[in-house]
Amino acid sequence: MERTISEAEAAEFEEFQRTRREAEAELTLKKLQVDVSHRETDRHSLYAACDFAKKIGAFSVTVSPVNVSAARRRLNGSPSMICCNVGGTGESLVSVKQKEAKRAVSQGAKVIRLVPCYSALFGGNTGYLKREVKKVRRAAKKCRVVLSLDDHALSKEDIERGVAAAVEGKADAVSVRGETDLVLFAVRCSAGRLSVEASGVENAEQMRVLLRSGTEYVLTSNAEHVSEELYKLLVGTDRDGDAS
């Protein structure tokens, strides 16, 4: 005879499922990198991003070199790290990128996101790229170094060259645009020798797909929107418990 569960057992199981989904949402948000590195960032938006990163336990807040100190003060006591973009458009000298990396580390950055010399990348000058990564790697000391391969002009061939330079230069990761085929391609090229990150994430479903595709962390300038969507998708409520 088949046993039917009681209302209390059904409620207990539903609560277990809800708690598990909530835990999944919280763990997923720890893979988020909050991007406020764009030039329009003012002090108010920087502080708001840092506060939100602390609230959700995001992996990092990505800033420009001029905002590292302010982000460090705002994130004081938070496990969220500071990631600093180094290299501007990519066409600055290696010595400039080294100085930016050293300064960012001294001010509290734990992740350096290196914009490579794109003209060298497009031209197939892998020797220059490898030297660039190696020198910034040394300047960054023990910090995580991520080679940015996010530019929309980059082809898969360019990304493959970039991954090779990152491996040779002892970078920890590369970052590519948040497109599943590019992530899978970068994962194959890396062959487990470094991590792959994705940028330009716009919504929760995209984030989940990219993480399943092998992305370690995702970068977004829409962190609050992604977080809200993720909770509603997995839990059926927002973070404060309000039903969708």
Coordinates of N, CA and C in Angstrom, one line a residue:
M1 N 0.8 -1.2 0.0 CA 0.0 0.0 0.0 C 0.9 1.2 0.0
E2 N 0.6 2.1 -0.9 CA 1.4 3.3 -1.0 C 1.1 4.3 0.1
R3 N 2.2 4.8 0.7 CA 2.0 5.7 1.8 C 2.0 7.2 1.3
T4 N 1.0 7.9 1.7 CA 0.9 9.3 1.4 C 1.6 10.2 2.5
I5 N 2.2 11.2 2.1 CA 2.9 12.0 3.1 C 1.9 13.0 3.7
S6 N 2.2 13.4 4.9 CA 1.3 14.3 5.6 C 1.6 15.7 5.2
E7 N 0.7 16.6 5.6 CA 0.9 18.1 5.3 C 2.1 18.6 5.9
A8 N 2.4 18.1 7.1 CA 3.6 18.6 7.8 C 4.9 18.1 7.1
E9 N 4.9 16.9 6.6 CA 6.0 16.3 5.9 C 6.2 17.0 4.5
A10 N 5.1 17.3 3.9 CA 5.1 18.1 2.6 C 5.7 19.5 2.8
A11 N 5.3 20.1 3.9 CA 5.8 21.5 4.2 C 7.3 21.4 4.5
E12 N 7.7 20.4 5.2 CA 9.1 20.2 5.6 C 9.9 20.0 4.4
F13 N 9.4 19.2 3.4 CA 10.2 18.9 2.2 C 10.3 20.2 1.3
E14 N 9.2 20.9 1.3 CA 9.2 22.2 0.5 C 10.2 23.2 1.1
E15 N 10.2 23.3 2.4 CA 11.2 24.2 3.1 C 12.6 23.7 2.8
F16 N 12.8 22.4 2.8 CA 14.2 21.9 2.4 C 14.6 22.3 1.0
Q17 N 13.6 22.1 0.1 CA 13.9 22.5 -1.3 C 14.2 24.0 -1.4
R18 N 13.4 24.8 -0.7 CA 13.6 26.2 -0.8 C 14.9 26.6 -0.2
T19 N 15.3 26.0 0.9 CA 16.6 26.3 1.5 C 17.8 25.9 0.6
R20 N 17.6 24.8 -0.1 CA 18.6 24.3 -1.0 C 18.8 25.3 -2.2
R21 N 17.6 25.8 -2.8 CA 17.7 26.7 -3.9 C 18.3 28.0 -3.5
E22 N 18.0 28.4 -2.2 CA 18.5 29.7 -1.7 C 20.1 29.6 -1.6
A23 N 20.5 28.4 -1.1 CA 21.9 28.2 -0.9 C 22.6 28.2 -2.3
E24 N 22.0 27.6 -3.3 CA 22.5 27.6 -4.7 C 22.7 29.0 -5.2
A25 N 21.6 29.9 -4.9 CA 21.7 31.3 -5.4 C 22.8 32.0 -4.7
E26 N 23.0 31.8 -3.4 CA 24.1 32.5 -2.7 C 25.5 32.0 -3.2
L27 N 25.6 30.7 -3.4 CA 26.9 30.2 -3.9 C 27.2 30.8 -5.3
T28 N 26.2 30.9 -6.1 CA 26.3 31.4 -7.5 C 26.8 32.8 -7.5
L29 N 26.2 33.6 -6.6 CA 26.5 35.0 -6.5 C 28.0 35.3 -6.1
K30 N 28.6 34.3 -5.4 CA 30.0 34.4 -5.0 C 30.9 34.3 -6.3
K31 N 30.4 33.9 -7.4 CA 31.1 33.9 -8.7 C 31.0 35.2 -9.4
L32 N 30.3 36.2 -8.9 CA 30.1 37.4 -9.5 C 31.2 38.5 -9.3
Q33 N 31.5 39.1 -10.4 CA 32.5 40.3 -10.3 C 31.7 41.5 -10.7
V34 N 31.6 42.5 -9.8 CA 30.8 43.7 -10.0 C 31.7 44.7 -10.7
D35 N 31.3 45.1 -11.9 CA 32.2 46.0 -12.7 C 31.8 47.4 -12.6
V36 N 32.7 48.2 -12.0 CA 32.5 49.7 -12.0 C 33.8 50.3 -12.5
S37 N 34.3 49.8 -13.5 CA 35.6 50.3 -14.0 C 35.5 51.3 -15.1
H38 N 34.2 51.5 -15.6 CA 34.0 52.4 -16.7 C 34.2 53.9 -16.3
R39 N 34.5 54.7 -17.3 CA 34.9 56.1 -17.0 C 33.8 56.9 -16.4
E40 N 32.5 56.5 -16.5 CA 31.4 57.2 -16.0 C 31.2 57.0 -14.5
T41 N 32.0 56.2 -13.9 CA 31.8 55.8 -12.5 C 32.2 57.0 -11.6
D42 N 31.2 57.5 -10.8 CA 31.5 58.5 -9.8 C 31.6 57.9 -8.5
R43 N 31.9 58.7 -7.5 CA 32.1 58.1 -6.1 C 30.8 57.5 -5.6
H44 N 29.7 58.0 -5.9 CA 28.4 57.4 -5.4 C 28.2 56.0 -6.0
S45 N 28.4 55.9 -7.3 CA 28.2 54.6 -7.9 C 29.3 53.6 -7.5
L46 N 30.5 54.1 -7.2 CA 31.5 53.2 -6.7 C 31.2 52.6 -5.3
Y47 N 30.8 53.5 -4.5 CA 30.4 53.1 -3.1 C 29.2 52.2 -3.1
A48 N 28.2 52.5 -4.0 CA 27.0 51.6 -4.1 C 27.4 50.2 -4.5
A49 N 28.3 50.1 -5.5 CA 28.8 48.8 -6.0 C 29.5 48.1 -4.9
C50 N 30.4 48.7 -4.2 CA 31.1 48.1 -3.1 C 30.1 47.6 -2.0
D51 N 29.2 48.4 -1.7 CA 28.2 48.0 -0.6 C 27.4 46.8 -1.1
F52 N 27.0 46.8 -2.4 CA 26.2 45.6 -2.9 C 27.1 44.4 -3.0
A53 N 28.4 44.5 -3.4 CA 29.3 43.4 -3.4 C 29.4 42.8 -2.0
K54 N 29.5 43.6 -1.0 CA 29.6 43.1 0.4 C 28.3 42.4 0.8
K55 N 27.2 42.9 0.4 CA 25.9 42.3 0.7 C 25.7 40.9 0.2
I56 N 26.1 40.7 -1.1 CA 25.9 39.4 -1.7 C 27.1 38.5 -1.6
G57 N 28.2 39.0 -1.1 CA 29.4 38.2 -1.0 C 30.0 38.0 -2.4
A58 N 30.0 39.0 -3.3 CA 30.6 38.8 -4.6 C 32.1 38.6 -4.6
F59 N 32.6 37.9 -5.6 CA 34.0 37.6 -5.6 C 34.9 38.9 -5.6
S60 N 34.5 39.9 -6.4 CA 35.3 41.1 -6.5 C 34.5 42.3 -7.0
V61 N 35.1 43.4 -6.8 CA 34.7 44.7 -7.4 C 35.8 45.1 -8.4
T62 N 35.5 45.3 -9.6 CA 36.5 45.7 -10.6 C 36.4 47.2 -10.8
V63 N 37.6 47.8 -10.7 CA 37.7 49.3 -10.7 C 38.9 49.7 -11.6
S64 N 38.9 51.0 -11.9 CA 40.0 51.5 -12.6 C 41.1 51.9 -11.6
P65 N 42.4 52.1 -12.1 CA 43.5 52.4 -11.1 C 43.2 53.5 -10.2
V66 N 42.5 54.5 -10.6 CA 42.2 55.7 -9.7 C 41.3 55.5 -8.6
N67 N 40.6 54.3 -8.6 CA 39.5 54.1 -7.6 C 39.9 52.9 -6.7
V68 N 41.1 52.4 -6.7 CA 41.5 51.3 -5.9 C 41.5 51.6 -4.4
S69 N 42.1 52.8 -4.0 CA 42.1 53.2 -2.6 C 40.7 53.4 -2.0
A70 N 39.9 54.1 -2.8 CA 38.5 54.3 -2.3 C 37.7 53.0 -2.2
A71 N 37.9 52.1 -3.1 CA 37.2 50.8 -3.0 C 37.7 50.0 -1.8
R72 N 39.0 50.1 -1.6 CA 39.6 49.3 -0.4 C 39.0 49.9 0.9
R73 N 38.8 51.2 1.0 CA 38.3 51.7 2.2 C 36.8 51.3 2.4
R74 N 36.1 51.3 1.3 CA 34.6 51.0 1.3 C 34.4 49.5 1.6
L75 N 35.3 48.7 1.1 CA 35.2 47.2 1.2 C 35.8 46.7 2.5
N76 N 36.3 47.6 3.4 CA 37.0 47.2 4.6 C 36.2 46.1 5.4
G77 N 36.8 45.0 5.6 CA 36.2 43.9 6.4 C 35.4 43.0 5.5
S78 N 35.3 43.2 4.2 CA 34.6 42.3 3.3 C 35.5 41.3 2.6
P79 N 34.9 40.1 2.4 CA 35.7 39.1 1.6 C 35.8 39.4 0.2
S80 N 35.0 40.3 -0.3 CA 35.0 40.7 -1.7 C 36.4 41.4 -2.0
M81 N 37.0 41.0 -3.1 CA 38.3 41.5 -3.4 C 38.2 42.7 -4.4
I82 N 39.3 43.5 -4.5 CA 39.4 44.5 -5.5 C 40.2 44.0 -6.7
C83 N 39.6 44.2 -7.8 CA 40.2 43.8 -9.1 C 40.5 45.1 -9.8
C84 N 41.7 45.3 -10.3 CA 42.1 46.6 -10.9 C 42.4 46.3 -12.4
N85 N 41.7 47.1 -13.3 CA 42.0 47.1 -14.7 C 43.4 47.8 -14.9
V86 N 44.3 47.1 -15.6 CA 45.6 47.7 -15.9 C 45.8 47.7 -17.4
G87 N 46.3 48.9 -17.9 CA 46.6 48.9 -19.3 C 45.8 49.8 -20.2
G88 N 44.7 50.4 -19.6 CA 43.9 51.3 -20.4 C 43.3 50.7 -21.6
T89 N 43.7 51.3 -22.8 CA 43.2 50.7 -24.1 C 44.0 49.5 -24.5
G90 N 45.1 49.3 -23.8 CA 46.0 48.2 -24.2 C 47.3 48.7 -24.9
E91 N 47.3 49.9 -25.4 CA 48.4 50.3 -26.2 C 49.4 51.1 -25.4
S92 N 49.4 51.1 -24.1 CA 50.4 51.8 -23.3 C 51.6 50.9 -23.2
L93 N 52.8 51.4 -22.9 CA 54.0 50.7 -22.7 C 53.9 49.7 -21.6
V94 N 54.7 48.6 -21.7 CA 54.7 47.6 -20.7 C 55.1 48.2 -19.3
S95 N 56.1 49.1 -19.4 CA 56.6 49.7 -18.2 C 55.5 50.5 -17.5
V96 N 54.6 51.1 -18.2 CA 53.4 51.8 -17.6 C 52.5 50.8 -17.0
K97 N 52.2 49.7 -17.6 CA 51.3 48.7 -17.1 C 51.9 48.1 -15.8
Q98 N 53.2 47.9 -15.8 CA 53.9 47.4 -14.6 C 53.7 48.3 -13.4
K99 N 53.9 49.6 -13.7 CA 53.7 50.6 -12.6 C 52.3 50.6 -12.1
E100 N 51.4 50.6 -13.0 CA 49.9 50.5 -12.6 C 49.7 49.3 -11.7
A101 N 50.2 48.2 -12.1 CA 50.0 46.9 -11.4 C 50.6 47.1 -10.0
K102 N 51.8 47.5 -9.9 CA 52.5 47.7 -8.6 C 51.7 48.6 -7.7
R103 N 51.3 49.8 -8.3 CA 50.6 50.7 -7.5 C 49.2 50.2 -7.0
A104 N 48.5 49.5 -7.8 CA 47.3 48.9 -7.5 C 47.4 47.9 -6.3
V105 N 48.5 47.0 -6.4 CA 48.7 46.0 -5.4 C 49.1 46.7 -4.1
S106 N 49.9 47.8 -4.1 CA 50.2 48.5 -2.9 C 49.0 49.2 -2.2
Q107 N 48.0 49.5 -3.1 CA 46.8 50.1 -2.5 C 45.7 49.1 -2.1
G108 N 46.0 47.8 -2.3 CA 45.0 46.9 -1.8 C 44.4 46.0 -2.9
A109 N 44.7 46.1 -4.1 CA 44.1 45.2 -5.1 C 44.6 43.8 -5.0
K110 N 43.8 42.8 -5.1 CA 44.2 41.4 -5.1 C 44.1 40.7 -6.4
V111 N 43.5 41.4 -7.4 CA 43.3 40.8 -8.7 C 43.8 41.9 -9.7
I112 N 44.6 41.6 -10.7 CA 45.0 42.5 -11.7 C 44.4 42.0 -13.1
R113 N 43.7 42.8 -13.7 CA 43.1 42.5 -15.0 C 43.8 43.2 -16.1
L114 N 44.7 42.5 -16.8 CA 45.6 43.1 -17.8 C 44.9 43.2 -19.2
V115 N 44.9 44.5 -19.7 CA 44.5 44.7 -21.0 C 45.7 44.6 -21.9
P116 N 45.8 43.6 -22.8 CA 47.0 43.4 -23.6 C 47.2 44.4 -24.7
C117 N 48.3 44.4 -25.3 CA 48.6 45.3 -26.5 C 47.8 44.6 -27.7
Y118 N 46.7 45.2 -28.0 CA 45.8 44.6 -29.0 C 46.5 44.6 -30.4
S119 N 47.3 45.6 -30.7 CA 47.9 45.7 -32.0 C 48.9 44.5 -32.1
A120 N 49.6 44.1 -31.0 CA 50.5 42.9 -31.0 C 49.6 41.7 -31.2
L121 N 48.5 41.6 -30.5 CA 47.6 40.4 -30.6 C 47.1 40.3 -32.0
F122 N 46.6 41.4 -32.6 CA 46.0 41.3 -34.0 C 47.2 40.9 -35.0
G123 N 48.4 41.4 -34.7 CA 49.5 41.2 -35.6 C 50.2 39.9 -35.4
G124 N 49.8 39.1 -34.5 CA 50.4 37.8 -34.2 C 51.7 37.9 -33.5
N125 N 52.0 39.0 -32.9 CA 53.3 39.1 -32.2 C 53.2 38.5 -30.8
T126 N 53.2 37.2 -30.8 CA 53.0 36.5 -29.5 C 54.2 36.6 -28.6
G127 N 55.4 36.9 -29.1 CA 56.5 37.1 -28.3 C 56.4 38.3 -27.4
Y128 N 55.9 39.4 -28.0 CA 55.6 40.6 -27.2 C 54.6 40.4 -26.1
L129 N 53.5 39.7 -26.5 CA 52.4 39.4 -25.6 C 52.9 38.6 -24.4
K130 N 53.7 37.6 -24.6 CA 54.2 36.8 -23.5 C 55.1 37.6 -22.6
R131 N 55.9 38.4 -23.2 CA 56.8 39.3 -22.3 C 55.9 40.2 -21.5
E132 N 54.9 40.8 -22.1 CA 54.0 41.7 -21.4 C 53.4 41.0 -20.2
V133 N 52.8 39.8 -20.4 CA 52.2 39.1 -19.4 C 53.2 38.8 -18.3
K134 N 54.3 38.3 -18.6 CA 55.4 37.9 -17.6 C 55.7 39.1 -16.8
K135 N 56.0 40.3 -17.4 CA 56.4 41.4 -16.6 C 55.3 41.9 -15.7
V136 N 54.1 41.9 -16.1 CA 53.0 42.3 -15.2 C 52.8 41.3 -14.2
R137 N 52.9 40.0 -14.5 CA 52.8 38.9 -13.5 C 53.8 39.2 -12.4
R138 N 55.1 39.5 -12.7 CA 56.1 39.8 -11.7 C 55.7 41.0 -10.8
A139 N 55.2 42.1 -11.5 CA 54.8 43.3 -10.8 C 53.6 43.0 -9.9
A140 N 52.8 42.1 -10.2 CA 51.6 41.9 -9.4 C 51.8 40.9 -8.2
K141 N 53.1 40.4 -8.2 CA 53.5 39.5 -7.1 C 52.5 38.3 -7.0
K142 N 51.9 38.2 -5.8 CA 51.0 37.0 -5.6 C 49.6 37.2 -6.0
C143 N 49.3 38.3 -6.5 CA 47.9 38.6 -6.9 C 47.5 37.8 -8.1
R144 N 46.2 37.6 -8.2 CA 45.6 36.9 -9.4 C 45.7 37.8 -10.6
V145 N 46.3 37.2 -11.7 CA 46.4 38.0 -12.9 C 45.5 37.4 -14.0
V146 N 44.7 38.3 -14.6 CA 43.7 37.8 -15.6 C 44.0 38.6 -16.9
L147 N 44.2 37.9 -18.0 CA 44.4 38.6 -19.3 C 43.1 38.8 -19.9
S148 N 42.8 40.1 -20.2 CA 41.5 40.4 -20.8 C 41.5 40.2 -22.3
L149 N 40.7 39.3 -22.8 CA 40.5 39.0 -24.2 C 39.0 39.3 -24.5
D150 N 38.5 40.4 -24.0 CA 37.1 40.7 -24.1 C 36.7 41.5 -25.3
D151 N 37.7 42.1 -26.0 CA 37.3 43.1 -27.0 C 36.5 42.4 -28.1
H152 N 35.5 43.1 -28.6 CA 34.6 42.6 -29.6 C 35.3 42.4 -31.0
A153 N 36.4 43.0 -31.2 CA 37.1 42.8 -32.4 C 37.9 41.5 -32.5
L154 N 38.1 40.9 -31.4 CA 38.9 39.7 -31.3 C 38.2 38.5 -32.0
S155 N 38.9 37.8 -32.8 CA 38.5 36.5 -33.4 C 38.9 35.4 -32.5
K156 N 38.4 34.2 -32.9 CA 38.8 33.0 -32.1 C 40.3 32.8 -32.2
E157 N 40.8 33.1 -33.4 CA 42.3 32.9 -33.6 C 43.1 33.9 -32.7
D158 N 42.6 35.1 -32.5 CA 43.2 36.0 -31.6 C 43.1 35.5 -30.2
I159 N 42.0 35.0 -29.8 CA 41.8 34.5 -28.5 C 42.7 33.3 -28.2
E160 N 42.9 32.5 -29.2 CA 43.8 31.3 -29.0 C 45.2 31.8 -28.8
R161 N 45.6 32.9 -29.5 CA 47.0 33.4 -29.3 C 47.1 34.0 -27.9
G162 N 46.0 34.7 -27.5 CA 46.0 35.3 -26.2 C 46.1 34.3 -25.1
V163 N 45.4 33.2 -25.2 CA 45.4 32.1 -24.2 C 46.8 31.6 -24.1
A164 N 47.5 31.4 -25.3 CA 48.8 30.8 -25.3 C 49.8 31.8 -24.6
A165 N 49.6 33.1 -24.8 CA 50.5 34.1 -24.2 C 50.2 34.1 -22.7
A166 N 49.0 33.9 -22.3 CA 48.6 33.9 -20.8 C 49.3 32.7 -20.1
V167 N 49.2 31.6 -20.8 CA 49.8 30.4 -20.3 C 51.3 30.5 -20.1
E168 N 52.0 31.0 -21.2 CA 53.4 31.2 -21.2 C 53.8 32.2 -20.1
G169 N 53.0 33.3 -20.0 CA 53.4 34.4 -19.1 C 53.0 34.1 -17.6
K170 N 52.4 32.9 -17.4 CA 52.0 32.5 -16.0 C 50.9 33.3 -15.4
A171 N 49.9 33.7 -16.3 CA 48.7 34.3 -15.8 C 47.9 33.3 -15.1
D172 N 46.9 33.7 -14.3 CA 46.0 32.8 -13.7 C 44.8 32.5 -14.5
A173 N 44.4 33.4 -15.3 CA 43.1 33.3 -16.0 C 43.1 34.2 -17.3
V174 N 42.2 33.9 -18.2 CA 41.8 34.8 -19.3 C 40.4 35.1 -19.1
S175 N 40.0 36.2 -19.7 CA 38.6 36.6 -19.7 C 38.1 36.8 -21.1
V176 N 37.0 36.3 -21.5 CA 36.4 36.4 -22.8 C 35.0 37.0 -22.7
R177 N 34.5 37.4 -23.9 CA 33.1 37.9 -23.9 C 32.1 36.8 -23.4
G178 N 31.0 37.2 -22.8 CA 30.1 36.2 -22.3 C 29.2 35.5 -23.3
E179 N 29.9 34.8 -24.2 CA 29.2 34.0 -25.2 C 29.6 32.6 -25.0
T180 N 28.7 31.7 -25.0 CA 29.0 30.3 -24.7 C 30.0 29.7 -25.6
D181 N 29.9 29.9 -26.9 CA 30.9 29.3 -27.8 C 32.3 29.8 -27.5
L182 N 32.5 31.1 -27.2 CA 33.8 31.7 -26.9 C 34.3 31.1 -25.6
V183 N 33.5 30.9 -24.6 CA 33.9 30.3 -23.3 C 34.4 28.9 -23.5
L184 N 33.6 28.1 -24.3 CA 33.9 26.7 -24.5 C 35.2 26.7 -25.3
F185 N 35.4 27.6 -26.3 CA 36.6 27.6 -27.1 C 37.8 27.9 -26.2
A186 N 37.7 28.9 -25.3 CA 38.8 29.3 -24.4 C 39.1 28.2 -23.4
V187 N 38.1 27.5 -23.0 CA 38.3 26.4 -22.1 C 39.1 25.3 -22.8
R188 N 38.8 25.0 -24.0 CA 39.5 24.0 -24.8 C 41.0 24.4 -25.0
C189 N 41.1 25.7 -25.4 CA 42.5 26.2 -25.6 C 43.4 26.2 -24.4
S190 N 42.8 26.5 -23.3 CA 43.5 26.5 -22.0 C 43.9 25.1 -21.5
A191 N 43.1 24.1 -21.9 CA 43.4 22.7 -21.5 C 43.7 22.6 -20.0
G192 N 43.0 23.3 -19.2 CA 43.2 23.2 -17.8 C 44.4 23.9 -17.2
R193 N 45.1 24.6 -18.0 CA 46.3 25.3 -17.6 C 46.0 26.7 -16.9
L194 N 44.9 27.2 -17.2 CA 44.4 28.4 -16.5 C 42.9 28.5 -16.5
S195 N 42.4 29.4 -15.7 CA 40.9 29.5 -15.6 C 40.4 30.4 -16.7
V196 N 39.1 30.3 -16.9 CA 38.4 31.2 -17.9 C 37.3 31.9 -17.2
E197 N 37.3 33.2 -17.4 CA 36.2 34.1 -16.9 C 35.4 34.7 -18.1
A198 N 34.3 35.3 -17.8 CA 33.4 35.8 -18.9 C 33.0 37.2 -18.5
S199 N 32.9 38.1 -19.4 CA 32.5 39.5 -19.2 C 31.2 39.8 -19.9
G200 N 30.6 40.9 -19.5 CA 29.4 41.4 -20.2 C 28.2 40.6 -19.9
V201 N 28.1 40.0 -18.8 CA 26.9 39.2 -18.4 C 25.7 40.1 -18.1
E202 N 24.6 39.9 -18.7 CA 23.5 40.8 -18.6 C 22.3 40.2 -17.8
N203 N 22.2 38.9 -17.6 CA 21.1 38.3 -16.8 C 21.5 37.0 -16.1
A204 N 20.6 36.6 -15.3 CA 20.9 35.4 -14.5 C 21.0 34.1 -15.3
E205 N 20.2 34.0 -16.3 CA 20.2 32.7 -17.1 C 21.5 32.6 -17.8
Q206 N 22.0 33.8 -18.4 CA 23.3 33.8 -19.1 C 24.4 33.4 -18.1
M207 N 24.3 33.9 -16.9 CA 25.3 33.6 -15.9 C 25.4 32.1 -15.6
R208 N 24.2 31.5 -15.4 CA 24.2 30.1 -15.1 C 24.7 29.2 -16.2
V209 N 24.3 29.6 -17.5 CA 24.8 28.9 -18.6 C 26.3 29.0 -18.7
L210 N 26.9 30.1 -18.6 CA 28.3 30.3 -18.7 C 29.0 29.6 -17.6
L211 N 28.5 29.5 -16.4 CA 29.1 28.8 -15.3 C 29.1 27.3 -15.6
R212 N 28.0 26.8 -16.2 CA 28.0 25.4 -16.5 C 28.9 25.1 -17.7
S213 N 29.3 26.1 -18.5 CA 30.1 25.9 -19.6 C 31.6 25.9 -19.3
G214 N 31.9 26.2 -18.0 CA 33.3 26.2 -17.6 C 33.9 27.5 -17.1
T215 N 33.0 28.5 -17.1 CA 33.5 29.8 -16.6 C 33.7 29.8 -15.0
E216 N 34.8 30.3 -14.6 CA 35.0 30.3 -13.1 C 34.3 31.5 -12.5
Y217 N 34.4 32.7 -13.1 CA 33.8 33.9 -12.6 C 33.2 34.7 -13.7
V218 N 32.2 35.5 -13.4 CA 31.6 36.3 -14.5 C 31.6 37.8 -14.0
L219 N 31.8 38.7 -15.0 CA 31.9 40.1 -14.8 C 30.7 40.8 -15.3
T220 N 30.0 41.6 -14.5 CA 28.8 42.3 -15.0 C 28.8 43.7 -14.4
S221 N 28.2 44.6 -15.2 CA 27.9 46.0 -14.7 C 26.5 46.1 -14.3
N222 N 25.8 45.0 -14.3 CA 24.4 44.9 -13.9 C 24.2 44.0 -12.7
A223 N 25.0 44.1 -11.7 CA 25.0 43.1 -10.6 C 23.7 43.0 -9.9
E224 N 23.1 44.1 -9.6 CA 21.8 44.1 -8.8 C 20.7 43.4 -9.6
H225 N 20.7 43.7 -10.9 CA 19.7 43.1 -11.8 C 19.9 41.6 -11.9
V226 N 21.1 41.2 -12.1 CA 21.5 39.7 -12.2 C 21.1 39.0 -10.9
S227 N 21.5 39.6 -9.7 CA 21.2 39.1 -8.4 C 19.7 38.9 -8.2
E228 N 18.9 39.9 -8.5 CA 17.5 39.9 -8.3 C 16.9 38.8 -9.2
E229 N 17.3 38.7 -10.5 CA 16.8 37.7 -11.4 C 17.1 36.3 -10.9
L230 N 18.3 36.1 -10.4 CA 18.8 34.8 -9.9 C 17.9 34.3 -8.8
Y231 N 17.7 35.2 -7.8 CA 16.8 34.8 -6.7 C 15.4 34.4 -7.1
K232 N 14.9 35.2 -8.0 CA 13.5 34.9 -8.5 C 13.5 33.7 -9.3
L233 N 14.5 33.4 -10.0 CA 14.6 32.2 -10.9 C 14.7 30.9 -10.0
L234 N 15.6 31.0 -9.0 CA 15.8 29.8 -8.2 C 14.9 29.7 -7.0
V235 N 14.6 30.8 -6.4 CA 13.9 30.7 -5.1 C 12.5 31.2 -5.2
G236 N 12.2 32.0 -6.2 CA 10.8 32.5 -6.3 C 10.6 33.8 -5.6
T237 N 11.6 34.4 -4.9 CA 11.5 35.6 -4.2 C 12.8 36.4 -4.5
D238 N 12.8 37.7 -4.0 CA 14.0 38.4 -4.1 C 14.8 38.1 -2.8
R239 N 16.0 38.7 -2.6 CA 16.8 38.4 -1.5 C 16.2 38.8 -0.2
D240 N 15.2 39.7 -0.2 CA 14.5 40.1 1.1 C 13.3 39.2 1.4
G241 N 13.1 38.3 0.5 CA 12.0 37.3 0.7 C 10.6 37.7 0.2
D242 N 10.6 38.8 -0.6 CA 9.3 39.2 -1.2 C 9.0 38.3 -2.4
A243 N 7.8 37.8 -2.5 CA 7.5 36.9 -3.6 C 7.5 37.7 -5.0
S244 N 7.9 36.9 -6.0 CA 7.8 37.5 -7.4 C 6.4 37.4 -8.0

